[in-house]
Amino acid sequence: MPEGNSLNLVSGVLERLNTALASGDIPGIVEQFQPDCYWRDLVSFTWNIKTMEGRDQITSMLESQLKAVGPSNFRLAPGEPETEADGIAQAWITFETRVARGNGFIRLKNGRIWTLLTVMSELKGHEEPKNLRRPMGAEHGARTDRTSWKERREQESESLGLSEQPYCLIVGGGQGGIALGARLRQLNVPTVIIDKNDKPGDAWRKRYKTLCLHDPVWYDHLPYLPFPDNWPVFSPKDKIGDWLEMYTKVMELNYWGSTLCKSARYDEAAGEWIVEVERGGETITLRPKQLVLATGMSGKPNIPKFKGMDVFKGEQHHSSQHPGPDAYRGKKVVVIGANNSSHDICAALWEAGVDVTMVQRSSTHIVKSDSLMDLGLGDLYSERAVASGMTTWKADMIFASLPYKILHEFQIPIYNKIRERDAEFYKRLERAGFMLDFGDDESGLFMKYLRRGSGYYIDVGASDLVADGKIKLKSNVDVAELKANSVLLSDGTELPADLVVYATGYGSMNGWAADLISREVADKVGKVWGLGSATTKDPGPWEGEQRNMWKPTQQDALWFHGGNLHQSRHYSQYLSLQIKARQEGIPTPVYGLQAVHHVA
Amino acid sequence: MPEGNSLNLVSGVLERLNTALASGDIPGIVEQFQPDCYWRDLVSFTWNIKTMEGRDQITSMLESQLKAVGPSNFRLAPGEPETEADGIAQAWITFETRVARGNGFIRLKNGRIWTLLTVMSELKGHEEPKNLRRPMGAEHGARTDRTSWKERREQESESLGLSEQPYCLIVGGGQGGIALGARLRQLNVPTVIIDKNDKPGDAWRKRYKTLCLHDPVWYDHLPYLPFPDNWPVFSPKDKIGDWLEMYTKVMELNYWGSTLCKSARYDEAAGEWIVEVERGGETITLRPKQLVLATGMSGKPNIPKFKGMDVFKGEQHHSSQHPGPDAYRGKKVVVIGANNSSHDICAALWEAGVDVTMVQRSSTHIVKSDSLMDLGLGDLYSERAVASGMTTWKADMIFASLPYKILHEFQIPIYNKIRERDAEFYKRLERAGFMLDFGDDESGLFMKYLRRGSGYYIDVGASDLVADGKIKLKSNVDVAELKANSVLLSDGTELPADLVVYATGYGSMNGWAADLISREVADKVGKVWGLGSATTKDPGPWEGEQRNMWKPTQQDALWFHGGNLHQSRHYSQYLSLQIKARQEGIPTPVYGLQAVHHVA
């Protein structure tokens, strides 16, 4: 690593920052930032997930928070010297506030802060019991009131939610609820997770048989217990199901399977939720202080209304209910939609010898899996990254340090490269009539995911079937109506059908709030997901962070958690700390609670 | 790290070694060793587990093996510069043989090799599918004969052992069998593990309720999937049981629970075992090529014969059958023996208010758990070691690099320190009449473990109860006879008893061979465990490695596996490679197959 003046830049800035922080000198703090600057804070300064864009927003935030937060002691992280590349100096940092310790990542341009990421890592006095603080397991010495680990576990699962109320209730026991549950367990927050399925992992097990994760293993680790080195790159669904089941057990989560959430309402006076759940035929009323909906950002099926759906004599179902191809051999299937699920389902149907037609109503972004792994994720999440010393935590932090406002600028060149590399592939698809896009601003898959959570397919083979006409394609059409035995398209084509699959995506997660709580609360909270980028399906105004995810909402004590495995892992840390602080009565002055611009 | 001439010492020796190896110059090789030298080889040169002590033994080994093995390319391990301390230069090394790659650790004294550890790490062409070689999970592309991961797993578990024969059968599904099974799975050796208990982990679950591991978490990791950072230092028995159960599932082992091994015999002509097992009421004949007994080095209860055992009207059982104290409240219990199990059982009984007497027939080595953790294990297996960059693999290798012949010399000073530190503790025990020892040569716990696997207690609290007279102690006595309601001791004391627990240890593992195969084979194989140290319960002659463990025995295709979690983890690697080589027909010329000096 080269040494020189440039490598004391960050230290100098941090020193000046500490001085200004100590004297509450807000202009002195802001002076350390350059004019086009971004400060992304995860809970440590704002008790929110918030990006301050530019000096004015930073000033406002500090005016509101500085006194209450009491930050100090910004330093280079131990053993992590600052580095420099392309005129950007960067470094891993640590700091503390009155109530917490934090980490971060800083980038300087022209000797001033260009991007700053600050995250809360732990609450003072509530550190996680790991490494030097791990539990002893055995209580040495002799005592006449000794209980065993098993007795204590059994006692807890027999009482929590029944004779004792959990502090937190998580509705939804997929990877999101499980990851958050693991974090809360470490923080000693009594928590119950409920899920309609019998066992953890069942939500995966019940999907079509050939489903595998589309994200690679390095991106998918759960907190605390990473997958072993022999884990497949793309986890088969049943294998990830087994992992989640064992994780739930090993992490000692209080998981209620076969439990339906019937209703929830917030008792303002008592400051608690009243939640009716049905467990094993019995109705139980839970009174948690905090309620987390972890029902999946892709959890609430969106089924379009077409004329004639009541007339159609065949089978119809949403992609999330599709059981796989086995029952449809020798039949005719029409799949409405042309994103991930549609491609997966069509390919499996074709492989089983089914006559299958994909109906593409609007354009789709497609990226080949190996190109995405190599160019899109490879520097942070890959065997190559691991070999170069990248850890999951560092990758998550680096990713989080890129401000959403300019993230597309980092993404566009990647997708330009992919377009070039796979030019022949894209040509073949277009020749087959497939409508392609790379996002409104050519920024590709990840931006589409963050903005709208849809509109793409990570190609693992189905695109060749489309290009070759093996999966039949009808594109640039809509569905006019369903007839008794066919689907009539807007161009007059009539497709005979025994089965129609609606691979038509999912609604906003506040739809769950409408179902479980009330329309009023759902509207008060507003749309979940998206950034306000004013691109397709992500209307403005610019909000700067994903709406309502992992942070306070307009409804007291109501939280949304989820996303892919990466997000579940990373953001569960901040959500768990927000909940823990509330449990302990630590003041949590929220800065910049999101406004609601869209109800869904 | 200091630089200087001394830091090229190892490189120079390796260079000269490579030159001599290339030309088959055995004297040239041996010249690199100093006169008092030790070369410990795990499978890579000897296809055995073997320590060559001194130049003559090294010469003999090379004369036998050099041509067949074809070693070359001894180098410093990448990124691991040699270091020097107290006149000893040391380094991590790599090398290869014709069929394998290896690692090792080397120490130089006076510029020549003092200790050399060489281990086989992988067979060329049969590398484990991990990291860069990990499976894809999803098969990208389209194919009409696609099967899912789940279908392949189900197909395998429905056929293996039934319509298809496993290459390897492991009898005993505790941590040893499971760790080995995981290694063999990675090496693609079709393997079935059978165990009499229903589920993996049950052997732990069925023990007395307060049992926790006496070894700490850093020492206990299984292969591939380390415990998370929040795992307790000393695993409670049910928690380790759950871990083993999930490990078996996640590692995709073919585990037959509730299966008894009835008999086994080796068909010399066919080169396979004929093993009768009873599974779910059905008798199944298995014909594996390799048979591993992983039934536990502490698996075969040793129950003494006392006069009057048939007369005694109370309950009697071996410590391994002891259910814990709950049923004995208000009763009188006599525990025969004064080692680990006895102390654990006595303490739990006292905690439950039971009147309990420990009968100590011979002296016991006692070491306080925290002293052992700190002074005995701390440099290699502790949070402090982890923080200093020590990995489990490195710790295992360093431990393995210390020759058994001189290991006690490293241990004696540790126990001298412990004796000093805990002087008051030991005095109190002696005042209570407890007979203490530190091993025949004052070398303490670990040597006792390696030599005889017994004779000690890691104190987690019971010793205070003994010192205080809460656990009553009768020491320096034997049992004269059992009467109808009491135990009569050799000094004439009569102890009224409702329960007698025989905490009297375990027999040699070849007792299992006698039960399952034949007395003849058990005698042919001889005593299992111990070094031949000519100390109590480990008769000479000196054999230099643990008898019959993880290496070829006098019975073709019969192997013993087990030990503590550390040994199960580390030595399963070498046993799995020996089995894999045989499966692949790779020549495995065994050097120095152990002679049999003791039948049990």
Coordinates of N, CA, C and O in Angstrom, one line a residue, chain B residues 166-297:
Chain B
P166 N -23.6 -48.9 0.0 CA -22.6 -47.8 0.3 C -21.2 -48.3 0.2 O -20.9 -49.5 0.5
Y167 N -20.3 -47.4 -0.2 CA -18.9 -47.8 -0.1 C -18.4 -48.0 1.3 O -17.6 -48.8 1.6
C168 N -19.0 -47.1 2.2 CA -18.5 -47.0 3.5 C -19.7 -47.1 4.5 O -20.7 -46.4 4.2
L169 N -19.5 -47.9 5.5 CA -20.6 -47.9 6.6 C -19.9 -47.4 7.9 O -18.9 -47.9 8.3
I170 N -20.6 -46.4 8.5 CA -20.1 -45.9 9.8 C -21.1 -46.4 10.9 O -22.2 -46.0 10.8
V171 N -20.6 -47.1 11.8 CA -21.4 -47.6 12.9 C -21.2 -46.6 14.0 O -20.1 -46.5 14.6
G172 N -22.3 -45.9 14.4 CA -22.2 -44.9 15.4 C -22.3 -43.5 14.9 O -21.5 -43.0 14.1
G173 N -23.4 -42.8 15.2 CA -23.7 -41.5 14.6 C -23.6 -40.4 15.7 O -24.4 -39.5 15.7
G174 N -22.6 -40.5 16.5 CA -22.3 -39.3 17.4 C -21.5 -38.3 16.6 O -21.4 -38.3 15.4
Q175 N -20.8 -37.4 17.3 CA -20.1 -36.4 16.6 C -19.0 -36.9 15.7 O -18.7 -36.4 14.7
G176 N -18.4 -38.1 16.2 CA -17.4 -38.7 15.4 C -17.9 -39.2 14.0 O -17.4 -38.8 13.0
G177 N -18.9 -40.0 14.1 CA -19.5 -40.5 12.8 C -20.0 -39.4 11.9 O -19.9 -39.5 10.7
I178 N -20.6 -38.4 12.5 CA -21.2 -37.3 11.8 C -20.1 -36.5 11.1 O -20.2 -36.2 9.9
A179 N -19.0 -36.2 11.8 CA -17.9 -35.4 11.2 C -17.3 -36.2 10.1 O -17.0 -35.6 9.0
L180 N -17.1 -37.5 10.3 CA -16.5 -38.3 9.2 C -17.5 -38.4 8.0 O -17.0 -38.3 6.9
G181 N -18.7 -38.6 8.3 CA -19.7 -38.6 7.3 C -19.8 -37.4 6.4 O -19.9 -37.4 5.2
A182 N -19.6 -36.2 7.1 CA -19.6 -35.0 6.3 C -18.4 -34.9 5.4 O -18.5 -34.5 4.2
R183 N -17.2 -35.4 5.9 CA -16.0 -35.4 5.0 C -16.2 -36.3 3.8 O -15.9 -36.0 2.7
L184 N -16.8 -37.5 4.1 CA -16.9 -38.5 3.0 C -17.9 -38.0 2.0 O -17.8 -38.2 0.8
R185 N -19.0 -37.3 2.5 CA -19.9 -36.7 1.5 C -19.3 -35.7 0.6 O -19.5 -35.7 -0.6
Q186 N -18.4 -34.9 1.2 CA -17.7 -34.0 0.3 C -16.8 -34.7 -0.7 O -16.6 -34.2 -1.8
L187 N -16.3 -35.8 -0.3 CA -15.4 -36.6 -1.2 C -16.2 -37.5 -2.1 O -15.6 -38.3 -2.9
N188 N -17.5 -37.4 -2.1 CA -18.3 -38.3 -2.9 C -18.1 -39.8 -2.7 O -18.0 -40.5 -3.6
V189 N -18.0 -40.1 -1.4 CA -17.9 -41.5 -1.1 C -19.3 -41.9 -0.5 O -19.7 -41.4 0.5
P190 N -20.0 -42.8 -1.2 CA -21.4 -43.2 -0.8 C -21.3 -43.8 0.6 O -20.6 -44.8 0.8
T191 N -21.9 -43.2 1.6 CA -21.7 -43.6 3.0 C -23.1 -43.6 3.7 O -23.9 -42.8 3.5
V192 N -23.3 -44.7 4.5 CA -24.4 -44.7 5.4 C -23.9 -44.7 6.9 O -22.9 -45.3 7.2
I193 N -24.5 -43.9 7.7 CA -24.2 -43.8 9.1 C -25.4 -44.5 9.8 O -26.5 -44.1 9.6
I194 N -25.1 -45.4 10.7 CA -26.2 -46.0 11.5 C -26.0 -45.7 13.0 O -24.9 -45.6 13.4
D195 N -27.1 -45.6 13.6 CA -27.0 -45.3 15.1 C -28.3 -45.9 15.8 O -29.4 -45.8 15.2
K196 N -28.1 -46.4 17.0 CA -29.2 -47.0 17.7 C -30.2 -46.0 18.1 O -31.4 -46.3 18.2
N197 N -29.8 -44.7 18.3 CA -30.8 -43.7 18.7 C -31.6 -43.2 17.5 O -31.2 -43.4 16.4
D198 N -32.8 -42.7 17.8 CA -33.7 -42.2 16.8 C -33.1 -41.1 16.0 O -33.0 -41.2 14.7
K199 N -32.6 -40.0 16.6 CA -32.2 -38.9 15.9 C -30.7 -38.5 16.2 O -30.3 -38.8 17.3
P200 N -30.0 -37.9 15.2 CA -28.7 -37.4 15.6 C -28.8 -36.5 16.8 O -29.7 -35.7 16.9
G201 N -27.8 -36.6 17.7 CA -27.8 -35.8 18.9 C -28.4 -36.4 20.1 O -28.3 -36.0 21.2
D202 N -29.2 -37.5 19.8 CA -29.9 -38.2 20.9 C -28.9 -38.7 22.0 O -29.3 -38.8 23.2
A203 N -27.8 -39.2 21.6 CA -26.8 -39.7 22.5 C -26.5 -38.6 23.6 O -26.3 -38.9 24.8
W204 N -26.4 -37.4 23.2 CA -26.3 -36.3 24.1 C -27.5 -36.0 24.9 O -27.5 -35.8 26.1
R205 N -28.6 -35.9 24.2 CA -29.9 -35.6 24.8 C -30.3 -36.5 26.0 O -30.9 -36.1 26.9
K206 N -29.9 -37.8 25.8 CA -30.3 -38.8 26.8 C -29.5 -38.7 28.1 O -29.8 -39.4 29.0
R207 N -28.4 -37.9 28.1 CA -27.5 -37.9 29.3 C -28.2 -37.0 30.4 O -29.2 -36.4 30.1
Y208 N -27.6 -37.0 31.6 CA -28.2 -36.3 32.7 C -28.3 -34.8 32.4 O -27.5 -34.2 31.7
K209 N -29.4 -34.2 32.9 CA -29.9 -32.9 32.4 C -28.9 -31.8 32.5 O -28.9 -30.9 31.7
T210 N -28.0 -31.8 33.5 CA -27.1 -30.6 33.6 C -25.8 -30.7 32.8 O -25.0 -29.9 32.9
L211 N -25.7 -31.8 32.1 CA -24.4 -32.0 31.4 C -24.2 -30.9 30.3 O -25.0 -30.5 29.6
C212 N -23.0 -30.4 30.4 CA -22.5 -29.5 29.4 C -21.1 -30.0 28.9 O -20.4 -30.8 29.6
L213 N -20.7 -29.6 27.7 CA -19.4 -30.0 27.2 C -18.3 -29.4 28.2 O -18.5 -28.3 28.7
H214 N -17.3 -30.2 28.5 CA -16.2 -29.7 29.3 C -15.1 -29.0 28.5 O -14.3 -28.3 29.0
D215 N -15.2 -29.2 27.2 CA -14.2 -28.5 26.3 C -14.9 -27.3 25.8 O -16.1 -27.3 25.6
P216 N -14.2 -26.2 25.5 CA -14.8 -25.0 25.1 C -15.1 -24.9 23.6 O -14.5 -25.7 22.8
V217 N -15.9 -24.0 23.2 CA -16.5 -23.9 21.9 C -15.4 -23.9 20.8 O -15.5 -24.5 19.7
W218 N -14.3 -23.2 21.1 CA -13.3 -23.0 20.1 C -12.6 -24.3 19.7 O -12.0 -24.5 18.7
Y219 N -12.7 -25.2 20.6 CA -12.1 -26.6 20.5 C -13.0 -27.6 19.8 O -12.6 -28.6 19.4
D220 N -14.3 -27.2 19.7 CA -15.3 -28.1 19.4 C -15.9 -28.0 18.0 O -16.8 -28.8 17.7
H221 N -15.5 -27.1 17.3 CA -16.1 -26.9 15.9 C -16.1 -28.2 15.1 O -15.2 -28.9 15.2
L222 N -17.2 -28.4 14.4 CA -17.2 -29.5 13.4 C -16.6 -29.0 12.1 O -16.5 -27.8 11.9
P223 N -16.3 -29.9 11.2 CA -15.7 -29.5 9.9 C -16.8 -28.7 9.1 O -18.0 -28.9 9.3
Y224 N -16.3 -27.8 8.4 CA -17.1 -27.0 7.4 C -18.0 -25.9 8.0 O -18.2 -24.9 7.4
L225 N -18.6 -26.2 9.1 CA -19.6 -25.3 9.6 C -19.3 -25.0 11.1 O -19.8 -25.7 12.0
P226 N -18.5 -24.0 11.3 CA -18.2 -23.7 12.7 C -19.4 -23.1 13.4 O -20.3 -22.6 12.8
F227 N -19.4 -23.3 14.7 CA -20.4 -22.7 15.6 C -20.4 -21.1 15.4 O -19.3 -20.6 15.2
P228 N -21.5 -20.5 15.5 CA -21.5 -19.1 15.4 C -20.9 -18.4 16.6 O -20.7 -19.0 17.6
D229 N -20.6 -17.1 16.4 CA -19.9 -16.3 17.5 C -20.6 -16.2 18.8 O -20.1 -15.8 19.8
N230 N -21.9 -16.5 18.7 CA -22.7 -16.4 19.9 C -22.9 -17.7 20.6 O -23.7 -17.8 21.6
W231 N -22.3 -18.7 20.1 CA -22.4 -20.1 20.7 C -21.8 -20.1 22.2 O -20.8 -19.5 22.4
P232 N -22.5 -20.7 23.1 CA -21.9 -20.8 24.5 C -20.5 -21.4 24.5 O -20.2 -22.3 23.7
V233 N -19.8 -20.9 25.5 CA -18.4 -21.5 25.7 C -18.5 -23.0 25.9 O -17.8 -23.8 25.2
F234 N -19.4 -23.4 26.8 CA -19.6 -24.8 27.1 C -21.0 -25.2 26.7 O -22.0 -24.9 27.3
S235 N -21.1 -25.9 25.6 CA -22.4 -26.3 25.0 C -23.2 -27.1 26.0 O -22.8 -28.2 26.4
P236 N -24.5 -26.7 26.3 CA -25.4 -27.6 27.0 C -25.7 -28.8 26.1 O -25.7 -28.7 24.9
K237 N -25.9 -29.9 26.7 CA -26.0 -31.2 26.0 C -27.2 -31.2 25.0 O -27.0 -31.7 23.8
D238 N -28.3 -30.6 25.3 CA -29.4 -30.6 24.3 C -29.1 -29.6 23.2 O -29.6 -29.8 22.0
K239 N -28.4 -28.6 23.5 CA -28.0 -27.6 22.4 C -27.0 -28.3 21.4 O -27.2 -28.1 20.2
I240 N -26.1 -29.0 21.9 CA -25.2 -29.7 21.0 C -25.9 -30.8 20.3 O -25.6 -31.0 19.1
G241 N -26.9 -31.4 20.9 CA -27.7 -32.4 20.3 C -28.4 -31.8 19.1 O -28.5 -32.3 18.0
D242 N -29.1 -30.6 19.3 CA -29.8 -29.9 18.2 C -28.8 -29.6 17.1 O -29.1 -29.7 15.9
W243 N -27.6 -29.1 17.4 CA -26.6 -28.8 16.4 C -26.3 -30.0 15.6 O -26.2 -29.9 14.3
L244 N -26.0 -31.1 16.2 CA -25.6 -32.3 15.5 C -26.8 -32.7 14.5 O -26.6 -33.2 13.4
E245 N -28.0 -32.6 15.0 CA -29.2 -33.0 14.2 C -29.2 -32.1 12.9 O -29.4 -32.6 11.8
M246 N -29.1 -30.8 13.1 CA -29.2 -29.9 12.0 C -28.0 -30.1 11.1 O -28.1 -30.0 9.9
Y247 N -26.8 -30.3 11.7 CA -25.6 -30.5 10.9 C -25.8 -31.7 9.9 O -25.5 -31.7 8.8
T248 N -26.3 -32.8 10.5 CA -26.6 -34.0 9.7 C -27.5 -33.7 8.5 O -27.2 -34.2 7.4
K249 N -28.5 -32.9 8.8 CA -29.4 -32.6 7.7 C -28.8 -31.6 6.7 O -28.8 -31.9 5.5
V250 N -28.2 -30.6 7.2 CA -27.6 -29.6 6.3 C -26.4 -30.2 5.5 O -26.3 -29.8 4.3
M251 N -25.7 -31.1 6.0 CA -24.6 -31.7 5.3 C -25.0 -32.8 4.4 O -24.2 -33.5 3.8
E252 N -26.3 -33.1 4.5 CA -26.9 -34.1 3.6 C -26.4 -35.5 3.8 O -26.0 -36.2 2.9
L253 N -26.3 -35.9 5.1 CA -25.7 -37.2 5.4 C -26.9 -38.2 5.3 O -28.0 -38.0 5.6
N254 N -26.5 -39.4 4.9 CA -27.4 -40.5 4.9 C -27.4 -41.2 6.3 O -26.5 -42.0 6.5
Y255 N -28.3 -40.8 7.2 CA -28.2 -41.2 8.6 C -29.4 -42.1 8.9 O -30.5 -41.7 8.7
W256 N -29.1 -43.3 9.3 CA -30.2 -44.2 9.7 C -30.3 -44.2 11.2 O -29.5 -44.9 11.8
G257 N -31.3 -43.6 11.7 CA -31.5 -43.7 13.1 C -32.3 -45.0 13.5 O -32.7 -45.7 12.6
S258 N -32.4 -45.2 14.8 CA -33.1 -46.4 15.3 C -32.6 -47.7 14.6 O -33.4 -48.5 14.2
T259 N -31.3 -47.7 14.3 CA -30.8 -48.9 13.6 C -29.7 -49.5 14.4 O -28.8 -48.9 14.9
L260 N -29.9 -50.8 14.6 CA -28.9 -51.6 15.4 C -28.0 -52.4 14.5 O -28.4 -53.0 13.6
C261 N -26.7 -52.4 14.8 CA -25.8 -53.2 14.1 C -25.7 -54.6 14.9 O -25.4 -54.6 16.1
K262 N -26.2 -55.6 14.2 CA -26.3 -56.9 14.8 C -25.0 -57.7 14.7 O -24.5 -58.4 15.6
S263 N -24.4 -57.7 13.5 CA -23.2 -58.5 13.3 C -22.5 -58.0 12.1 O -23.1 -57.4 11.2
A264 N -21.2 -58.3 12.0 CA -20.4 -57.9 10.8 C -19.3 -59.0 10.6 O -18.7 -59.5 11.6
R265 N -19.1 -59.4 9.4 CA -18.0 -60.2 9.1 C -17.4 -59.8 7.7 O -18.1 -59.4 6.8
Y266 N -16.1 -60.0 7.7 CA -15.4 -59.6 6.5 C -15.3 -60.7 5.5 O -14.8 -61.8 5.8
D267 N -15.8 -60.5 4.3 CA -15.7 -61.5 3.2 C -14.4 -61.2 2.5 O -14.3 -60.3 1.6
E268 N -13.3 -62.0 2.8 CA -12.0 -61.7 2.2 C -12.1 -61.8 0.7 O -11.5 -60.9 0.0
A269 N -12.7 -62.8 0.2 CA -12.7 -63.0 -1.2 C -13.4 -61.8 -2.0 O -12.8 -61.3 -2.9
A270 N -14.5 -61.4 -1.5 CA -15.2 -60.3 -2.1 C -14.6 -59.0 -1.7 O -14.9 -57.9 -2.4
G271 N -13.8 -58.9 -0.7 CA -13.3 -57.7 -0.2 C -14.3 -56.7 0.3 O -14.3 -55.5 0.0
E272 N -15.3 -57.3 1.0 CA -16.3 -56.5 1.5 C -16.9 -57.0 2.8 O -16.7 -58.2 3.1
W273 N -17.5 -56.2 3.6 CA -18.1 -56.6 4.8 C -19.5 -57.0 4.6 O -20.2 -56.5 3.7
I274 N -20.0 -58.0 5.4 CA -21.4 -58.3 5.4 C -21.9 -58.0 6.8 O -21.5 -58.5 7.8
V275 N -22.7 -57.0 6.8 CA -23.2 -56.4 8.0 C -24.7 -56.5 8.1 O -25.4 -56.1 7.2
E276 N -25.1 -57.1 9.2 CA -26.6 -57.3 9.4 C -27.0 -56.1 10.3 O -26.5 -56.0 11.4
V277 N -28.0 -55.4 9.9 CA -28.5 -54.3 10.8 C -30.0 -54.5 10.9 O -30.7 -55.0 10.0
E278 N -30.5 -54.0 12.0 CA -32.0 -54.0 12.2 C -32.5 -52.6 12.2 O -32.1 -51.8 13.0
R279 N -33.3 -52.3 11.2 CA -33.8 -50.9 11.1 C -35.3 -51.0 11.0 O -35.9 -51.6 10.1
G280 N -35.9 -50.4 12.0 CA -37.4 -50.3 12.0 C -38.0 -51.7 12.0 O -38.9 -52.0 11.3
G281 N -37.4 -52.7 12.8 CA -37.9 -54.0 12.8 C -37.5 -54.9 11.7 O -37.8 -56.1 11.7
E282 N -36.9 -54.3 10.7 CA -36.5 -55.1 9.5 C -35.0 -55.4 9.5 O -34.2 -54.5 9.9
T283 N -34.6 -56.6 9.1 CA -33.2 -56.9 9.0 C -32.7 -56.6 7.6 O -33.3 -57.0 6.6
I284 N -31.6 -55.8 7.5 CA -31.1 -55.4 6.2 C -29.6 -55.9 6.2 O -28.9 -55.7 7.2
T285 N -29.2 -56.4 5.1 CA -27.8 -56.8 5.0 C -27.1 -55.7 4.1 O -27.5 -55.5 3.0
L286 N -26.1 -55.1 4.7 CA -25.3 -54.1 4.0 C -23.9 -54.8 3.6 O -23.4 -55.6 4.3
R287 N -23.4 -54.3 2.4 CA -22.2 -54.9 2.0 C -21.2 -53.7 1.6 O -20.8 -53.6 0.5
P288 N -20.8 -53.0 2.6 CA -19.8 -51.9 2.4 C -18.4 -52.4 2.2 O -18.1 -53.5 2.7
K289 N -17.6 -51.7 1.5 CA -16.2 -52.1 1.3 C -15.4 -51.7 2.5 O -14.3 -52.3 2.8
Q290 N -15.8 -50.6 3.2 CA -15.1 -50.2 4.4 C -16.0 -50.0 5.6 O -17.2 -49.6 5.4
L291 N -15.6 -50.4 6.7 CA -16.4 -50.4 8.0 C -15.7 -49.5 9.0 O -14.5 -49.8 9.3
V292 N -16.4 -48.5 9.5 CA -15.8 -47.6 10.5 C -16.6 -47.8 11.8 O -17.8 -47.7 11.8
L293 N -15.9 -48.1 12.9 CA -16.5 -48.1 14.2 C -16.3 -46.8 14.8 O -15.2 -46.4 15.1
A294 N -17.4 -46.0 14.9 CA -17.3 -44.7 15.5 C -18.2 -44.7 16.7 O -19.1 -43.8 16.9
T295 N -18.1 -45.7 17.5 CA -19.1 -46.0 18.6 C -18.7 -45.3 19.9 O -19.3 -45.5 20.9
G296 N -17.6 -44.5 19.8 CA -17.2 -43.8 20.9 C -16.1 -44.4 21.7 O -16.2 -45.6 22.1
M297 N -15.0 -43.6 21.9 CA -13.9 -44.2 22.7 C -14.3 -44.3 24.1 O -13.8 -45.0 24.9

